[in-house]
mmCIF file with all atom_site columns, C-alpha atoms in Angstrom:
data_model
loop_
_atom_site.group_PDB
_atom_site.id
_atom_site.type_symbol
_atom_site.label_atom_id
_atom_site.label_alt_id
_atom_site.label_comp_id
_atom_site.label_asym_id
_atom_site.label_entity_id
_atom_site.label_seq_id
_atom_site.pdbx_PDB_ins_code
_atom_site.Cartn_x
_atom_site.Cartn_y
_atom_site.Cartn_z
_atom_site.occupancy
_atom_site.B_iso_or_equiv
_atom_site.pdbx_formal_charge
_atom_site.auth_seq_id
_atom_site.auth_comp_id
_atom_site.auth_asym_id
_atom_site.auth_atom_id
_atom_site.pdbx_PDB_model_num
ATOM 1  C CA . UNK E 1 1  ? 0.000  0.000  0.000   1.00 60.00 ? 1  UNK E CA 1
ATOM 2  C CA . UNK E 1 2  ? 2.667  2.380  0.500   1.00 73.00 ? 2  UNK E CA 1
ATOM 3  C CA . UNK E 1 3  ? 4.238  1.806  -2.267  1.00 81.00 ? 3  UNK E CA 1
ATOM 4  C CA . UNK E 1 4  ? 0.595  2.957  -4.408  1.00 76.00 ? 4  UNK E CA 1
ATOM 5  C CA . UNK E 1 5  ? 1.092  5.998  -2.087  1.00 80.00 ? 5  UNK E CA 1
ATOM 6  C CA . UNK E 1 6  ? 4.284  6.668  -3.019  1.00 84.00 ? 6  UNK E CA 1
ATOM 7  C CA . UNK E 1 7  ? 3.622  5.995  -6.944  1.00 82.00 ? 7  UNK E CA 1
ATOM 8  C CA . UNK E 1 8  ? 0.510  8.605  -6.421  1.00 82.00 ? 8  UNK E CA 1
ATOM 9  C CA . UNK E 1 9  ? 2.555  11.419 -4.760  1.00 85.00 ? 9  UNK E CA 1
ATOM 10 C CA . UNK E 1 10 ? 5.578  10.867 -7.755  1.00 87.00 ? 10 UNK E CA 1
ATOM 11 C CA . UNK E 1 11 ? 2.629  11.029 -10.489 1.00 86.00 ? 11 UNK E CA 1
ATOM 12 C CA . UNK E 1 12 ? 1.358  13.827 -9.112  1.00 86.00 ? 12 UNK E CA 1
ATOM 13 C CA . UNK E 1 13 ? 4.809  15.983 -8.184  1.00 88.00 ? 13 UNK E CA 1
ATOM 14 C CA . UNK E 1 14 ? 5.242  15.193 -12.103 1.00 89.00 ? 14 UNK E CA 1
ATOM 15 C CA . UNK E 1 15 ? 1.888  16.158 -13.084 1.00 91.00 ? 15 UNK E CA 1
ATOM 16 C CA . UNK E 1 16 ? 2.720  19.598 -11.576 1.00 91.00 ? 16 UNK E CA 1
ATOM 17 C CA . UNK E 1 17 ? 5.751  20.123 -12.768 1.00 90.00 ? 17 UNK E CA 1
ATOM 18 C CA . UNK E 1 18 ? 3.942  19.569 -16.315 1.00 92.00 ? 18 UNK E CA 1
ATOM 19 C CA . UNK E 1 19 ? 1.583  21.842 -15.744 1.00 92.00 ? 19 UNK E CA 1
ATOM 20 C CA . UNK E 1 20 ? 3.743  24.929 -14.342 1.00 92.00 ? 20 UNK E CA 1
ATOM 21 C CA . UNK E 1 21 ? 6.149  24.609 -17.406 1.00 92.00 ? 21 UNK E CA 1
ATOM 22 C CA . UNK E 1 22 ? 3.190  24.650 -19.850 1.00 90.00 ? 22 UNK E CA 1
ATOM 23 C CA . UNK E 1 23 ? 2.101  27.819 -17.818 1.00 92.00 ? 23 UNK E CA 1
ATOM 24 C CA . UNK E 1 24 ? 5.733  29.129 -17.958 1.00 93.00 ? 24 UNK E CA 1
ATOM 25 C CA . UNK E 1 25 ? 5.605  28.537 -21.709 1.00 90.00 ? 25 UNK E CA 1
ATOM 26 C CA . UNK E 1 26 ? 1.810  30.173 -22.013 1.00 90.00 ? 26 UNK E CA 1
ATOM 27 C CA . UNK E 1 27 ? 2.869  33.040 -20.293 1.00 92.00 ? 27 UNK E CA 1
ATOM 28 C CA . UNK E 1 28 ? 6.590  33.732 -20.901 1.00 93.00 ? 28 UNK E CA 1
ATOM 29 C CA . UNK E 1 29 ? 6.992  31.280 -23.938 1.00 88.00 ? 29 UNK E CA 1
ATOM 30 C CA . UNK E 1 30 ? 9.323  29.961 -22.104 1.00 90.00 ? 30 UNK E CA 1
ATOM 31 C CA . UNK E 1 31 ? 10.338 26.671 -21.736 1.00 87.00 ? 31 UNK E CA 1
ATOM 32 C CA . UNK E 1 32 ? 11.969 25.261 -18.085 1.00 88.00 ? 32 UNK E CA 1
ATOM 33 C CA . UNK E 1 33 ? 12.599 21.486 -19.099 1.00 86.00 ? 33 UNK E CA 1
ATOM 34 C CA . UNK E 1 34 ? 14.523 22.433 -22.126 1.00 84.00 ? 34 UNK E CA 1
ATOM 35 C CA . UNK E 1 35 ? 16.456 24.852 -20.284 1.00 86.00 ? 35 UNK E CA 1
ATOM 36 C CA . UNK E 1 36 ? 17.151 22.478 -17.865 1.00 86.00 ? 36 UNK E CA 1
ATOM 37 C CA . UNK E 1 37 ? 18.213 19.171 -20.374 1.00 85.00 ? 37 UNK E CA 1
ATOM 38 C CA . UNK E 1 38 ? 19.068 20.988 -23.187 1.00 81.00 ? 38 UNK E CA 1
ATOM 39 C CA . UNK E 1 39 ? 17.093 21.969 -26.117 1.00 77.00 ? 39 UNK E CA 1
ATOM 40 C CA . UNK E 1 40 ? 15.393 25.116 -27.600 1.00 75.00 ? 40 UNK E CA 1
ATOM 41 C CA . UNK E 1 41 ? 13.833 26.956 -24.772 1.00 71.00 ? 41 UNK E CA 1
ATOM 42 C CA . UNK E 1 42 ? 11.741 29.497 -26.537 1.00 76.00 ? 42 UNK E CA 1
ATOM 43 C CA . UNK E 1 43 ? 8.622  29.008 -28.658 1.00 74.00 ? 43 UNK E CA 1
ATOM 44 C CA . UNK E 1 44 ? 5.768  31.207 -30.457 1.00 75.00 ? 44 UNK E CA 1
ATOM 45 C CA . UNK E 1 45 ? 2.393  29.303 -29.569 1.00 74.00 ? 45 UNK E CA 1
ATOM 46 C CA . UNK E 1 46 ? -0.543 30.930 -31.113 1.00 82.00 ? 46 UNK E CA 1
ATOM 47 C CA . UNK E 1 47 ? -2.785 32.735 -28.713 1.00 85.00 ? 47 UNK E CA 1
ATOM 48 C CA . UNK E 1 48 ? -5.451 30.264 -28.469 1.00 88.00 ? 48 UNK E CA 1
ATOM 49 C CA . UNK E 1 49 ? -2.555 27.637 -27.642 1.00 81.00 ? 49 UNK E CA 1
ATOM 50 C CA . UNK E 1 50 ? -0.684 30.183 -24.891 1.00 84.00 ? 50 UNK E CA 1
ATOM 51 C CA . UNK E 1 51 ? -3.864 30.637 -23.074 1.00 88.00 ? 51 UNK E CA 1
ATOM 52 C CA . UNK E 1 52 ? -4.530 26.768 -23.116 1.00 86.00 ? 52 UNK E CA 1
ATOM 53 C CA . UNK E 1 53 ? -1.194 26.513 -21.402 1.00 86.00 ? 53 UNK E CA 1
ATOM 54 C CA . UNK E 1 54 ? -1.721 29.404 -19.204 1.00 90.00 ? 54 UNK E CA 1
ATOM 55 C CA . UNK E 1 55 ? -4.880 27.670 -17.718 1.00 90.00 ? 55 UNK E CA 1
ATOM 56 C CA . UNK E 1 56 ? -3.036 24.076 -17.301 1.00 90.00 ? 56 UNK E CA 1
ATOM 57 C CA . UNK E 1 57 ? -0.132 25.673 -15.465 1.00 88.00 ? 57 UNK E CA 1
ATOM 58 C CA . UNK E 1 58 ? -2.637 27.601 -12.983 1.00 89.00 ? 58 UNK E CA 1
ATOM 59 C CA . UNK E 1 59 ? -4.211 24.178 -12.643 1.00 87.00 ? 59 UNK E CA 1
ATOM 60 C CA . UNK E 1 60 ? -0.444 23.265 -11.878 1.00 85.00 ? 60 UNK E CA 1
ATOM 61 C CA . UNK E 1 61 ? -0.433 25.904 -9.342  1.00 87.00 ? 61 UNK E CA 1
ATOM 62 C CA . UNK E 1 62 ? -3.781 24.909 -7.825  1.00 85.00 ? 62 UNK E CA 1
ATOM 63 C CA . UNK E 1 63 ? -2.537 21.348 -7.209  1.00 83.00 ? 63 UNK E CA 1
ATOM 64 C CA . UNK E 1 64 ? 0.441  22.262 -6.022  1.00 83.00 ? 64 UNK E CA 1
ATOM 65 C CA . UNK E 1 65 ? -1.067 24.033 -2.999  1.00 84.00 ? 65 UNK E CA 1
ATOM 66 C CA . UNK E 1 66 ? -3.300 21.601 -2.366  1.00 79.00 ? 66 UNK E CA 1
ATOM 67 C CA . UNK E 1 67 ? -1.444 18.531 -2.399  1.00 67.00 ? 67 UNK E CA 1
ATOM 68 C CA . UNK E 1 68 ? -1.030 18.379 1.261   1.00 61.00 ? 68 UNK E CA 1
ATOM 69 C CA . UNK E 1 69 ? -4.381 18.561 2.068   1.00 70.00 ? 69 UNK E CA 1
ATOM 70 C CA . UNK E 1 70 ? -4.402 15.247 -0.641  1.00 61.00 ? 70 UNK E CA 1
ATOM 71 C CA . UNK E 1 71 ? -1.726 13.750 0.677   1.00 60.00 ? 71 UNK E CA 1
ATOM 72 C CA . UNK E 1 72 ? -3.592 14.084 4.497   1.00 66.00 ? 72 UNK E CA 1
ATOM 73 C CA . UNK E 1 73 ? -7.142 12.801 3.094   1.00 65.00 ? 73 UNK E CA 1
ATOM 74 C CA . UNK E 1 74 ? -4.931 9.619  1.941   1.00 62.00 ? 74 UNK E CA 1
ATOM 75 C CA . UNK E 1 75 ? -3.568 9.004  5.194   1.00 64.00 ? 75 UNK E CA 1
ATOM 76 C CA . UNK E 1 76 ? -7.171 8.889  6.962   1.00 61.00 ? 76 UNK E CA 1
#
């Protein structure tokens, strides 16, 4: 069981991560993974696209808050 736990809390540290770079590139058309492994960091979404990332890295942000109240409704 702790191991599911474990696999849940990586998933969603990931997840996050995801989501905050695809707001980094919405907003800033930046990119943070390519800066950090190498790769072209800049892009030129359209607008529709930027504001589709935008909204998945506030998701990002919303998670990220509230994964310890998640991680303390798991333990109950």
């Amino acid at each position: 069981m702790r191991s599911v736990r474990g696999l849940r809390l990586l998933s969603m540290i990931l997840a996050i991560a995801g989501a905050l770079n695809w707001g980094l590139i919405g907003l800033f058309r930046w990119d943070l993974v390519q800066a950090i492994f190498g790769g072209r960091t800049t892009y030129a979404p359209s607008t529709l696209t930027s504001i589709i990332y935008t909204l998945v890295g506030l998701s990002g942000l919303y998670l990220l808050f509230g994964l310890g109240q998640i991680t303390r409704a798991e333990q109950k």
